[in-house]
């Protein structure tokens, strides 16, 4: 897929040389196409799948293929196709909630640090986060899971907390770069208020890198939530969840591969497509040719 | 030179703070238990005797500060506590799982560095060339894929369809070392993410170095391409990679837990997951402290190495 990006990018570079105006727009849209295609299938199934799942039919024999079930049956005899339709929602919603929560904390903290003139305030806010950077993320999730058996809401909170130090650092770095520009000094001298300065100028200047970083966080959250679910954290042991399906059905991998392979492929596509989108967003549209 | 010393001292101080944070965070898990910790941990068999046993084993009748001090003092002596379920010292469980985990970790780390650097250099040979496009596409695609999903697909293709490797390590027990074929798929699943991140950084670093004035100068002096590439460009491309190498340790720790669960390897990850399932908090805490401290130390080491490789760049905290 990404080969196609590189190829189209290269082809378009030639067009850009010829007709700069019209090609830039087309390039912006086409850059995102492969990522959107790859991420679209699992995302569509995750969000719209539950609407089409229908009622749970009678349970059949465990781990069979065919016989009225397009993808066979799972380890408890449920229809795999229906489970696949239902199983994406938990991963996607928990990851989305976690990312939103991470940014709800990281954005104000990072902005205050980037814009403040008081060095001690920055130290007080950022140093504790630096300290927490070194703690392995899955370890925190497992530790919390042992103390309080978490549901989806708690899992989202923990995944969000794990992401805060890194996100705050990135917000601060992006904001500090924008806040040191001459335009900000000029606005300050004009007596513009903090809010207009922070939201009106710096906020707009960092929107693009932060959008890409939100994509990075989201892919990371999907990774962590799916991995936790695979290890049995934050989900019921027979939950309709792609990661749980991979875990529970892999004992029957040799007789009924679909029950494991289909959810595994969907998770792979979700993370892979997210990554391709982030990469497309990070590639600057008007990058000057390197003179080498 | 004094500025360097100052920076190294700051980094060491941060390392110390991180160590303290890991210990405190792990200890805080006991305090996070809802209600009476002993009742919460007794779980499925809440008879008074079991609750008393848990209370005694974890010294829950004493104030938290005293427990923290006793626990930390124990850590300093290598005493990680006692398991709630088996009554054995946590250090013994750790020693049991150490071998298989090492069998997974050593080949992974040994392959990680040459594979990551090799792929990065290979892709950077000609930016935008066919090799670069294929390698970059694969690196980008595999970068964020969870190990368990990739591992399940690897097992389906290479173990069940093609029959090249055994699907799990079940049945090899302690003689895992004499069955290297069983280690191929776990190591591959474990390698995928770190190799991708490392190679991407090396590629970016190489492209930057190759475009720099000093490389142009070296070429003008008539040095051979190989010498320019490996003796001049590569060392500078390695500085960010060294740092990333330590960051990937976090991933390897996560990965080891997942891969051991997927391939049924009786290592530290399995010990940890069993303890999580049984809500054996002292064992989880003991393992978490060890894993956490290893991460802190490796990050510290990597930052100091980075500092040696590229003294002018700021050492990231």
JSON list of N, CA, C and O in Angstrom, two decimals, chain A residues 13-40:
[
{"chain": "A", "resi": 13, "resn": "UNK", "atom": "N", "xyz": [5.41, 14.59, -7.91]},
{"chain": "A", "resi": 13, "resn": "UNK", "atom": "CA", "xyz": [6.49, 15.55, -7.82]},
{"chain": "A", "resi": 13, "resn": "UNK", "atom": "C", "xyz": [6.76, 16.15, -9.19]},
{"chain": "A", "resi": 13, "resn": "UNK", "atom": "O", "xyz": [6.97, 17.33, -9.35]},
{"chain": "A", "resi": 14, "resn": "UNK", "atom": "N", "xyz": [6.69, 15.29, -10.20]},
{"chain": "A", "resi": 14, "resn": "UNK", "atom": "CA", "xyz": [6.90, 15.78, -11.57]},
{"chain": "A", "resi": 14, "resn": "UNK", "atom": "C", "xyz": [5.81, 16.75, -11.95]},
{"chain": "A", "resi": 14, "resn": "UNK", "atom": "O", "xyz": [6.06, 17.78, -12.54]},
{"chain": "A", "resi": 15, "resn": "UNK", "atom": "N", "xyz": [4.57, 16.41, -11.57]},
{"chain": "A", "resi": 15, "resn": "UNK", "atom": "CA", "xyz": [3.46, 17.30, -11.92]},
{"chain": "A", "resi": 15, "resn": "UNK", "atom": "C", "xyz": [3.61, 18.64, -11.21]},
{"chain": "A", "resi": 15, "resn": "UNK", "atom": "O", "xyz": [3.40, 19.69, -11.79]},
{"chain": "A", "resi": 16, "resn": "UNK", "atom": "N", "xyz": [4.04, 18.59, -9.94]},
{"chain": "A", "resi": 16, "resn": "UNK", "atom": "CA", "xyz": [4.19, 19.82, -9.17]},
{"chain": "A", "resi": 16, "resn": "UNK", "atom": "C", "xyz": [5.15, 20.76, -9.87]},
{"chain": "A", "resi": 16, "resn": "UNK", "atom": "O", "xyz": [4.92, 21.96, -9.93]},
{"chain": "A", "resi": 17, "resn": "UNK", "atom": "N", "xyz": [6.23, 20.18, -10.44]},
{"chain": "A", "resi": 17, "resn": "UNK", "atom": "CA", "xyz": [7.19, 21.02, -11.15]},
{"chain": "A", "resi": 17, "resn": "UNK", "atom": "C", "xyz": [6.50, 21.72, -12.30]},
{"chain": "A", "resi": 17, "resn": "UNK", "atom": "O", "xyz": [6.70, 22.90, -12.54]},
{"chain": "A", "resi": 18, "resn": "UNK", "atom": "N", "xyz": [5.62, 20.99, -13.00]},
{"chain": "A", "resi": 18, "resn": "UNK", "atom": "CA", "xyz": [4.97, 21.56, -14.16]},
{"chain": "A", "resi": 18, "resn": "UNK", "atom": "C", "xyz": [3.88, 22.58, -13.79]},
{"chain": "A", "resi": 18, "resn": "UNK", "atom": "O", "xyz": [3.92, 23.71, -14.21]},
{"chain": "A", "resi": 19, "resn": "UNK", "atom": "N", "xyz": [2.90, 22.12, -12.97]},
{"chain": "A", "resi": 19, "resn": "UNK", "atom": "CA", "xyz": [1.77, 23.00, -12.66]},
{"chain": "A", "resi": 19, "resn": "UNK", "atom": "C", "xyz": [1.61, 23.04, -11.13]},
{"chain": "A", "resi": 19, "resn": "UNK", "atom": "O", "xyz": [0.87, 22.24, -10.57]},
{"chain": "A", "resi": 20, "resn": "UNK", "atom": "N", "xyz": [2.27, 23.97, -10.49]},
{"chain": "A", "resi": 20, "resn": "UNK", "atom": "CA", "xyz": [2.26, 23.96, -9.02]},
{"chain": "A", "resi": 20, "resn": "UNK", "atom": "C", "xyz": [0.87, 24.12, -8.43]},
{"chain": "A", "resi": 20, "resn": "UNK", "atom": "O", "xyz": [0.52, 23.46, -7.48]},
{"chain": "A", "resi": 21, "resn": "UNK", "atom": "N", "xyz": [0.05, 24.99, -8.99]},
{"chain": "A", "resi": 21, "resn": "UNK", "atom": "CA", "xyz": [-1.22, 25.32, -8.36]},
{"chain": "A", "resi": 21, "resn": "UNK", "atom": "C", "xyz": [-2.17, 24.14, -8.24]},
{"chain": "A", "resi": 21, "resn": "UNK", "atom": "O", "xyz": [-2.54, 23.74, -7.15]},
{"chain": "A", "resi": 22, "resn": "UNK", "atom": "N", "xyz": [-2.54, 23.57, -9.36]},
{"chain": "A", "resi": 22, "resn": "UNK", "atom": "CA", "xyz": [-3.56, 22.54, -9.35]},
{"chain": "A", "resi": 22, "resn": "UNK", "atom": "C", "xyz": [-3.12, 21.25, -8.71]},
{"chain": "A", "resi": 22, "resn": "UNK", "atom": "O", "xyz": [-3.92, 20.58, -8.07]},
{"chain": "A", "resi": 23, "resn": "UNK", "atom": "N", "xyz": [-1.85, 20.90, -8.84]},
{"chain": "A", "resi": 23, "resn": "UNK", "atom": "CA", "xyz": [-1.40, 19.59, -8.39]},
{"chain": "A", "resi": 23, "resn": "UNK", "atom": "C", "xyz": [-1.35, 19.51, -6.87]},
{"chain": "A", "resi": 23, "resn": "UNK", "atom": "O", "xyz": [-1.57, 18.45, -6.30]},
{"chain": "A", "resi": 24, "resn": "UNK", "atom": "N", "xyz": [-1.07, 20.63, -6.20]},
{"chain": "A", "resi": 24, "resn": "UNK", "atom": "CA", "xyz": [-0.91, 20.57, -4.75]},
{"chain": "A", "resi": 24, "resn": "UNK", "atom": "C", "xyz": [-2.19, 20.05, -4.09]},
{"chain": "A", "resi": 24, "resn": "UNK", "atom": "O", "xyz": [-2.15, 19.27, -3.16]},
{"chain": "A", "resi": 25, "resn": "UNK", "atom": "N", "xyz": [-3.34, 20.49, -4.62]},
{"chain": "A", "resi": 25, "resn": "UNK", "atom": "CA", "xyz": [-4.59, 20.07, -4.02]},
{"chain": "A", "resi": 25, "resn": "UNK", "atom": "C", "xyz": [-4.79, 18.56, -4.20]},
{"chain": "A", "resi": 25, "resn": "UNK", "atom": "O", "xyz": [-5.10, 17.85, -3.28]},
{"chain": "A", "resi": 26, "resn": "UNK", "atom": "N", "xyz": [-4.58, 18.11, -5.45]},
{"chain": "A", "resi": 26, "resn": "UNK", "atom": "CA", "xyz": [-4.76, 16.70, -5.72]},
{"chain": "A", "resi": 26, "resn": "UNK", "atom": "C", "xyz": [-3.82, 15.85, -4.90]},
{"chain": "A", "resi": 26, "resn": "UNK", "atom": "O", "xyz": [-4.20, 14.82, -4.36]},
{"chain": "A", "resi": 27, "resn": "UNK", "atom": "N", "xyz": [-2.62, 16.33, -4.71]},
{"chain": "A", "resi": 27, "resn": "UNK", "atom": "CA", "xyz": [-1.64, 15.59, -3.95]},
{"chain": "A", "resi": 27, "resn": "UNK", "atom": "C", "xyz": [-2.08, 15.44, -2.49]},
{"chain": "A", "resi": 27, "resn": "UNK", "atom": "O", "xyz": [-1.99, 14.38, -1.91]},
{"chain": "A", "resi": 28, "resn": "UNK", "atom": "N", "xyz": [-2.63, 16.52, -1.92]},
{"chain": "A", "resi": 28, "resn": "UNK", "atom": "CA", "xyz": [-3.08, 16.48, -0.55]},
{"chain": "A", "resi": 28, "resn": "UNK", "atom": "C", "xyz": [-4.11, 15.39, -0.35]},
{"chain": "A", "resi": 28, "resn": "UNK", "atom": "O", "xyz": [-4.06, 14.64, 0.63]},
{"chain": "A", "resi": 29, "resn": "UNK", "atom": "N", "xyz": [-5.05, 15.27, -1.28]},
{"chain": "A", "resi": 29, "resn": "UNK", "atom": "CA", "xyz": [-6.09, 14.26, -1.14]},
{"chain": "A", "resi": 29, "resn": "UNK", "atom": "C", "xyz": [-5.53, 12.86, -1.36]},
{"chain": "A", "resi": 29, "resn": "UNK", "atom": "O", "xyz": [-5.85, 11.93, -0.64]},
{"chain": "A", "resi": 30, "resn": "UNK", "atom": "N", "xyz": [-4.67, 12.73, -2.38]},
{"chain": "A", "resi": 30, "resn": "UNK", "atom": "CA", "xyz": [-4.21, 11.39, -2.74]},
{"chain": "A", "resi": 30, "resn": "UNK", "atom": "C", "xyz": [-3.22, 10.81, -1.76]},
{"chain": "A", "resi": 30, "resn": "UNK", "atom": "O", "xyz": [-3.10, 9.59, -1.65]},
{"chain": "A", "resi": 31, "resn": "UNK", "atom": "N", "xyz": [-2.52, 11.66, -1.05]},
{"chain": "A", "resi": 31, "resn": "UNK", "atom": "CA", "xyz": [-1.58, 11.18, -0.05]},
{"chain": "A", "resi": 31, "resn": "UNK", "atom": "C", "xyz": [-2.27, 10.28, 0.96]},
{"chain": "A", "resi": 31, "resn": "UNK", "atom": "O", "xyz": [-1.72, 9.32, 1.45]},
{"chain": "A", "resi": 32, "resn": "UNK", "atom": "N", "xyz": [-3.51, 10.64, 1.32]},
{"chain": "A", "resi": 32, "resn": "UNK", "atom": "CA", "xyz": [-4.19, 9.93, 2.40]},
{"chain": "A", "resi": 32, "resn": "UNK", "atom": "C", "xyz": [-4.93, 8.68, 1.93]},
{"chain": "A", "resi": 32, "resn": "UNK", "atom": "O", "xyz": [-5.41, 7.91, 2.75]},
{"chain": "A", "resi": 33, "resn": "UNK", "atom": "N", "xyz": [-5.03, 8.51, 0.60]},
{"chain": "A", "resi": 33, "resn": "UNK", "atom": "CA", "xyz": [-5.86, 7.43, 0.08]},
{"chain": "A", "resi": 33, "resn": "UNK", "atom": "C", "xyz": [-5.47, 6.04, 0.58]},
{"chain": "A", "resi": 33, "resn": "UNK", "atom": "O", "xyz": [-6.33, 5.32, 1.09]},
{"chain": "A", "resi": 34, "resn": "UNK", "atom": "N", "xyz": [-4.18, 5.62, 0.49]},
{"chain": "A", "resi": 34, "resn": "UNK", "atom": "CA", "xyz": [-3.86, 4.26, 0.92]},
{"chain": "A", "resi": 34, "resn": "UNK", "atom": "C", "xyz": [-4.17, 4.03, 2.39]},
{"chain": "A", "resi": 34, "resn": "UNK", "atom": "O", "xyz": [-4.77, 3.01, 2.76]},
{"chain": "A", "resi": 35, "resn": "UNK", "atom": "N", "xyz": [-3.80, 4.99, 3.23]},
{"chain": "A", "resi": 35, "resn": "UNK", "atom": "CA", "xyz": [-4.06, 4.84, 4.67]},
{"chain": "A", "resi": 35, "resn": "UNK", "atom": "C", "xyz": [-5.55, 4.75, 4.94]},
{"chain": "A", "resi": 35, "resn": "UNK", "atom": "O", "xyz": [-6.00, 3.89, 5.70]},
{"chain": "A", "resi": 36, "resn": "UNK", "atom": "N", "xyz": [-6.32, 5.60, 4.28]},
{"chain": "A", "resi": 36, "resn": "UNK", "atom": "CA", "xyz": [-7.77, 5.59, 4.49]},
{"chain": "A", "resi": 36, "resn": "UNK", "atom": "C", "xyz": [-8.37, 4.27, 4.05]},
{"chain": "A", "resi": 36, "resn": "UNK", "atom": "O", "xyz": [-9.26, 3.72, 4.70]},
{"chain": "A", "resi": 37, "resn": "UNK", "atom": "N", "xyz": [-7.87, 3.73, 2.93]},
{"chain": "A", "resi": 37, "resn": "UNK", "atom": "CA", "xyz": [-8.38, 2.46, 2.43]},
{"chain": "A", "resi": 37, "resn": "UNK", "atom": "C", "xyz": [-8.13, 1.34, 3.44]},
{"chain": "A", "resi": 37, "resn": "UNK", "atom": "O", "xyz": [-9.00, 0.55, 3.75]},
{"chain": "A", "resi": 38, "resn": "UNK", "atom": "N", "xyz": [-6.87, 1.30, 3.96]},
{"chain": "A", "resi": 38, "resn": "UNK", "atom": "CA", "xyz": [-6.51, 0.21, 4.86]},
{"chain": "A", "resi": 38, "resn": "UNK", "atom": "C", "xyz": [-7.25, 0.34, 6.18]},
{"chain": "A", "resi": 38, "resn": "UNK", "atom": "O", "xyz": [-7.73, -0.64, 6.74]},
{"chain": "A", "resi": 39, "resn": "UNK", "atom": "N", "xyz": [-7.36, 1.56, 6.70]},
{"chain": "A", "resi": 39, "resn": "UNK", "atom": "CA", "xyz": [-7.98, 1.73, 8.00]},
{"chain": "A", "resi": 39, "resn": "UNK", "atom": "C", "xyz": [-9.50, 1.73, 7.88]},
{"chain": "A", "resi": 39, "resn": "UNK", "atom": "O", "xyz": [-10.21, 1.43, 8.84]},
{"chain": "A", "resi": 40, "resn": "UNK", "atom": "N", "xyz": [-10.01, 2.01, 6.66]},
{"chain": "A", "resi": 40, "resn": "UNK", "atom": "CA", "xyz": [-11.45, 2.14, 6.49]},
{"chain": "A", "resi": 40, "resn": "UNK", "atom": "C", "xyz": [-12.22, 0.87, 6.78]},
{"chain": "A", "resi": 40, "resn": "UNK", "atom": "O", "xyz": [-13.25, 0.91, 7.45]}
]
